[in-house]
PDB file of C-alpha atoms in Angstrom:
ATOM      1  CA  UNK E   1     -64.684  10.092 163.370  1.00 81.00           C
ATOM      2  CA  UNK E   2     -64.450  12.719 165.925  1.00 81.00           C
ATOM      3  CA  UNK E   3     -67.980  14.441 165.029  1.00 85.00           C
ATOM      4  CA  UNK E   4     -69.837  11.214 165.540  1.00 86.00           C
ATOM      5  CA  UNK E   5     -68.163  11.127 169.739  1.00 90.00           C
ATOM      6  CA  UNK E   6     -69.904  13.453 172.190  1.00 91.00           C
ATOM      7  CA  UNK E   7     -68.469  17.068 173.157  1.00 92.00           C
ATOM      8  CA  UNK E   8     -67.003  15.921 176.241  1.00 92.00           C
ATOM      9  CA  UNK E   9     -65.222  13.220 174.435  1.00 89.00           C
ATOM     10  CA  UNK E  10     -63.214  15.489 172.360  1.00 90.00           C
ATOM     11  CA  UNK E  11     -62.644  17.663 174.712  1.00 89.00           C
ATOM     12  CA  UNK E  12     -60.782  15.164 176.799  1.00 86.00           C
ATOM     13  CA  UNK E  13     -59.025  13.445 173.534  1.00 83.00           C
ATOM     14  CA  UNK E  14     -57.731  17.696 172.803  1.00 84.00           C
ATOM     15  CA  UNK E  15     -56.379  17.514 176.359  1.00 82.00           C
ATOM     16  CA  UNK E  16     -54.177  14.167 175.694  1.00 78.00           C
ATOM     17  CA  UNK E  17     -53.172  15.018 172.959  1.00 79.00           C
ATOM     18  CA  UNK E  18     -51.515  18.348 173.740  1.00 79.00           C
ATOM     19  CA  UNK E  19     -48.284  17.663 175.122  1.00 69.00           C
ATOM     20  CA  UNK E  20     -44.683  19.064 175.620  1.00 65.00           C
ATOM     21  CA  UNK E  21     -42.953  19.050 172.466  1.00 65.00           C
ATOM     22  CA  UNK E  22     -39.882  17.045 174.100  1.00 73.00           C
ATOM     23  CA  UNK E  23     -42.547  14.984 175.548  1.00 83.00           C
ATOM     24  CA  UNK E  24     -43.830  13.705 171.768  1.00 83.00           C
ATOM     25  CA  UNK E  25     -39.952  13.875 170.677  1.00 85.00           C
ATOM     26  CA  UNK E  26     -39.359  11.278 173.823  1.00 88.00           C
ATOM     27  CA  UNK E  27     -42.314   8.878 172.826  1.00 87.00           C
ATOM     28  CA  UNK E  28     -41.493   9.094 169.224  1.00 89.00           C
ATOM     29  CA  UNK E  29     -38.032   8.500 169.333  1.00 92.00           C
ATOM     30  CA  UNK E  30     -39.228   5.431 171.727  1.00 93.00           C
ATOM     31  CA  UNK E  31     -42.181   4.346 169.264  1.00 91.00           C
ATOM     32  CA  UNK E  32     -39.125   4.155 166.273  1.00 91.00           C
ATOM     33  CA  UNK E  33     -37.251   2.264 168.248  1.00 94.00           C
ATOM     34  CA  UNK E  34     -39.599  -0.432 169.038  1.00 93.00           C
ATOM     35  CA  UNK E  35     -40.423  -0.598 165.483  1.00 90.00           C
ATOM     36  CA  UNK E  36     -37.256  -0.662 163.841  1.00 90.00           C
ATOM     37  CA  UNK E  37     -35.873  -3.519 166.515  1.00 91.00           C
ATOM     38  CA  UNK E  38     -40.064  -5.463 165.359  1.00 88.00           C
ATOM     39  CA  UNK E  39     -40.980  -5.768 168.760  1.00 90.00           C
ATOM     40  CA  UNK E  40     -44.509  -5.451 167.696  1.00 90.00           C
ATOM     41  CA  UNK E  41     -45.734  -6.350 171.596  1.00 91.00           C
ATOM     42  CA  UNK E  42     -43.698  -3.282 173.322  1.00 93.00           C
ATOM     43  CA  UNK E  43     -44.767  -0.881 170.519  1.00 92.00           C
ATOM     44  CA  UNK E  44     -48.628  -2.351 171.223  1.00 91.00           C
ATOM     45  CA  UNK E  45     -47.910  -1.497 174.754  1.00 90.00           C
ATOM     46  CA  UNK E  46     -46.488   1.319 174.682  1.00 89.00           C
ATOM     47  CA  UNK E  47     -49.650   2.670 171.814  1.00 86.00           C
ATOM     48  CA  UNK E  48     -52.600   0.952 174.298  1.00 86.00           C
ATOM     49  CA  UNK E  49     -53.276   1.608 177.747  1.00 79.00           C
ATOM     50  CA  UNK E  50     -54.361  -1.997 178.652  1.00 80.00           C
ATOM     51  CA  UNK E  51     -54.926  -0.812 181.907  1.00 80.00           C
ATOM     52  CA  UNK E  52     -57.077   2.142 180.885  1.00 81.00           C
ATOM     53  CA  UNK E  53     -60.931   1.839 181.856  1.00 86.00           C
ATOM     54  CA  UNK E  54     -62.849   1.705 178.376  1.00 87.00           C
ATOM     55  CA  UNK E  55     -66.358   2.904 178.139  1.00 89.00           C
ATOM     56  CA  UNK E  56     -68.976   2.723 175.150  1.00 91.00           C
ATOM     57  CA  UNK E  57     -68.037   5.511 173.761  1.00 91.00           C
ATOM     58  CA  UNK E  58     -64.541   4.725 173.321  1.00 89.00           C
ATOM     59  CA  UNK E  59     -65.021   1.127 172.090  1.00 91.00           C
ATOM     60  CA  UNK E  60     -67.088   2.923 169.222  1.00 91.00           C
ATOM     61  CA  UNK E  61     -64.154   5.206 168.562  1.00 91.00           C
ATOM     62  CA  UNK E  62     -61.786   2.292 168.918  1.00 90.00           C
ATOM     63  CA  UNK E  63     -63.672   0.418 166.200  1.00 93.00           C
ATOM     64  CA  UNK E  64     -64.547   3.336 164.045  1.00 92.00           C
ATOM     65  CA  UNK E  65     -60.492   4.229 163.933  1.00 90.00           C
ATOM     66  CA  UNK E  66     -58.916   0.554 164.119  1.00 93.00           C
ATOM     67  CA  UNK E  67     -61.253  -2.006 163.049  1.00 95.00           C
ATOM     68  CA  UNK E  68     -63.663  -0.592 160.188  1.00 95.00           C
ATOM     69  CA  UNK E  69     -60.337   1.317 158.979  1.00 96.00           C
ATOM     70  CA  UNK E  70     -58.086  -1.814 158.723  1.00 97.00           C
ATOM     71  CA  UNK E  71     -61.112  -3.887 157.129  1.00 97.00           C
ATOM     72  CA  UNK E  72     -61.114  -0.873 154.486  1.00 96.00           C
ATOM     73  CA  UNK E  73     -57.467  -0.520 153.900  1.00 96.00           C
ATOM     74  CA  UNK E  74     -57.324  -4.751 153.562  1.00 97.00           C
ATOM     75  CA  UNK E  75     -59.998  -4.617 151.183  1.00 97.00           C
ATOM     76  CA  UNK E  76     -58.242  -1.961 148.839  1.00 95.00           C
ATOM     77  CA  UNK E  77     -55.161  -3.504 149.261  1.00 94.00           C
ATOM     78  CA  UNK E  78     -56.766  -6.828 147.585  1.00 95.00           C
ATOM     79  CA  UNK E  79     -58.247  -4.857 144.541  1.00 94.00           C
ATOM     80  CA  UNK E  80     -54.324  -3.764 144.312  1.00 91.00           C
ATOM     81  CA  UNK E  81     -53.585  -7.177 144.443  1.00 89.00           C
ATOM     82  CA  UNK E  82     -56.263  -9.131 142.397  1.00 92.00           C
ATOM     83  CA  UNK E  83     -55.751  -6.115 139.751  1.00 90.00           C
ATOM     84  CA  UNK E  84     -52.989  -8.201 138.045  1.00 81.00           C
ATOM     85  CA  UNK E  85     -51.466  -5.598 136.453  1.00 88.00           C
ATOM     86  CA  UNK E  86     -48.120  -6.335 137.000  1.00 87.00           C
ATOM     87  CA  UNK E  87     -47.259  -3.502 139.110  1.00 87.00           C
ATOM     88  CA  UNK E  88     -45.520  -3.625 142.644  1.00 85.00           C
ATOM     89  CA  UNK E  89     -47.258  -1.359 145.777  1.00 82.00           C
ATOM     90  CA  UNK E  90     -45.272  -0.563 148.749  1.00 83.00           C
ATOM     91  CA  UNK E  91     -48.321   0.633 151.780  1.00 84.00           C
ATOM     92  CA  UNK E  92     -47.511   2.782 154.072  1.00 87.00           C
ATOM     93  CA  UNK E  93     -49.811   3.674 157.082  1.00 90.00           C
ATOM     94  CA  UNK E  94     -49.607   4.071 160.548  1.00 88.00           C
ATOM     95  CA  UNK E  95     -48.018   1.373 162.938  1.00 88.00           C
ATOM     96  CA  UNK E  96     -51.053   0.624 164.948  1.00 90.00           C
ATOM     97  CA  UNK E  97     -52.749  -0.364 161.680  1.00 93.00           C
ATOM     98  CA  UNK E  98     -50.513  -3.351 161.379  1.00 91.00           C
ATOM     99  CA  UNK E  99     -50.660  -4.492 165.113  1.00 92.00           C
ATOM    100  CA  UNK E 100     -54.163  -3.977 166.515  1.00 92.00           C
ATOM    101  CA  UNK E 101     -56.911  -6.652 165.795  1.00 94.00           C
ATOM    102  CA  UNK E 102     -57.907  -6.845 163.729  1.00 95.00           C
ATOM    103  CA  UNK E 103     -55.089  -5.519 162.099  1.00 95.00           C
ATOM    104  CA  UNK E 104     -54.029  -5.087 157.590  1.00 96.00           C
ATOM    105  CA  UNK E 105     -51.655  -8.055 157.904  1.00 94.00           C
ATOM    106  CA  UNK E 106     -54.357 -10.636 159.956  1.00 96.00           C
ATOM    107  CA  UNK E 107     -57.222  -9.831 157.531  1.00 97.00           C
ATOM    108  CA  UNK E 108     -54.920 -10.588 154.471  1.00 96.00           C
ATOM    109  CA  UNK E 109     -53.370 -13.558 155.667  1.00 96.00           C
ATOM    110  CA  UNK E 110     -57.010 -14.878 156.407  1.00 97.00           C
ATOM    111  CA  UNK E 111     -57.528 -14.784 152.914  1.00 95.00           C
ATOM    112  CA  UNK E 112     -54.625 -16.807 152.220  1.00 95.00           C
ATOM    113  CA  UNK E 113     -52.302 -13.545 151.215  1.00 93.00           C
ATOM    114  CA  UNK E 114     -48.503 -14.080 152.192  1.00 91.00           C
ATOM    115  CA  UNK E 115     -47.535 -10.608 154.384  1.00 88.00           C
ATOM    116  CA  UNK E 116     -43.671  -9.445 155.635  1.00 82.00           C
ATOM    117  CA  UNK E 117     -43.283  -6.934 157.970  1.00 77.00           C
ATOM    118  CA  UNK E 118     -40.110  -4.315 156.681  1.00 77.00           C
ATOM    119  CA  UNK E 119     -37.893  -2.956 159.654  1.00 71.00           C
TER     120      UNK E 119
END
């Protein structure tokens, strides 16, 4: 993902990302919390800078991350599914994955899968 975004671009994603270490122990303990209370909106907030501007570039990345991802991890998660083999799967992956649209849980209950969130 990141060798298809301009130099520039990840430079500037490098810089956000490196934080204080009690910094990323604050917003993770904060991102837990959110999730484990299910307040899906505050933990989209607090993930998404709504007020952020967003140029092309980052819409690409965006989509390349979130969108094409989720439609990928949906689709394998119906060959799972449609396998019929009897066999329970438990999926794990990253919390944005389930709120961002168009996110695992919208694109399986679109085709008519039934989908419950775990706290």
């Amino acid at each position: 993902l990141f060798a298809d975004t301009s130099p520039e671009y990840q430079e500037d994603m490098l810089a956000e990302s490196l934080m204080s270490m009690k910094e990323y122990e604050e917003d993770l303990d904060e991102l837990i919390s959110l999730y484990m209370k299910g307040d899906q909106e505050a933990l989209l907030s607090s993930l998404i800078n709504e007020e952020a501007e967003v140029n092309e570039e980052d819409q690409a990345f965006m989509e390349a991350l979130n969108d094409k991802r989720n439609i990928g991890m949906a689709n394998k998660i119906k060959e799972f599914l449609e396998d019929d083999n009897g066999k329970t799967y438990f999926v794990i992956v990253g919390s944005l994955h389930y709120i961002l649209e168009p996110h695992i849980i919208s694109l399986l209950e679109e085709d008519g899968y039934e989908v419950k969130h775990i706290y």
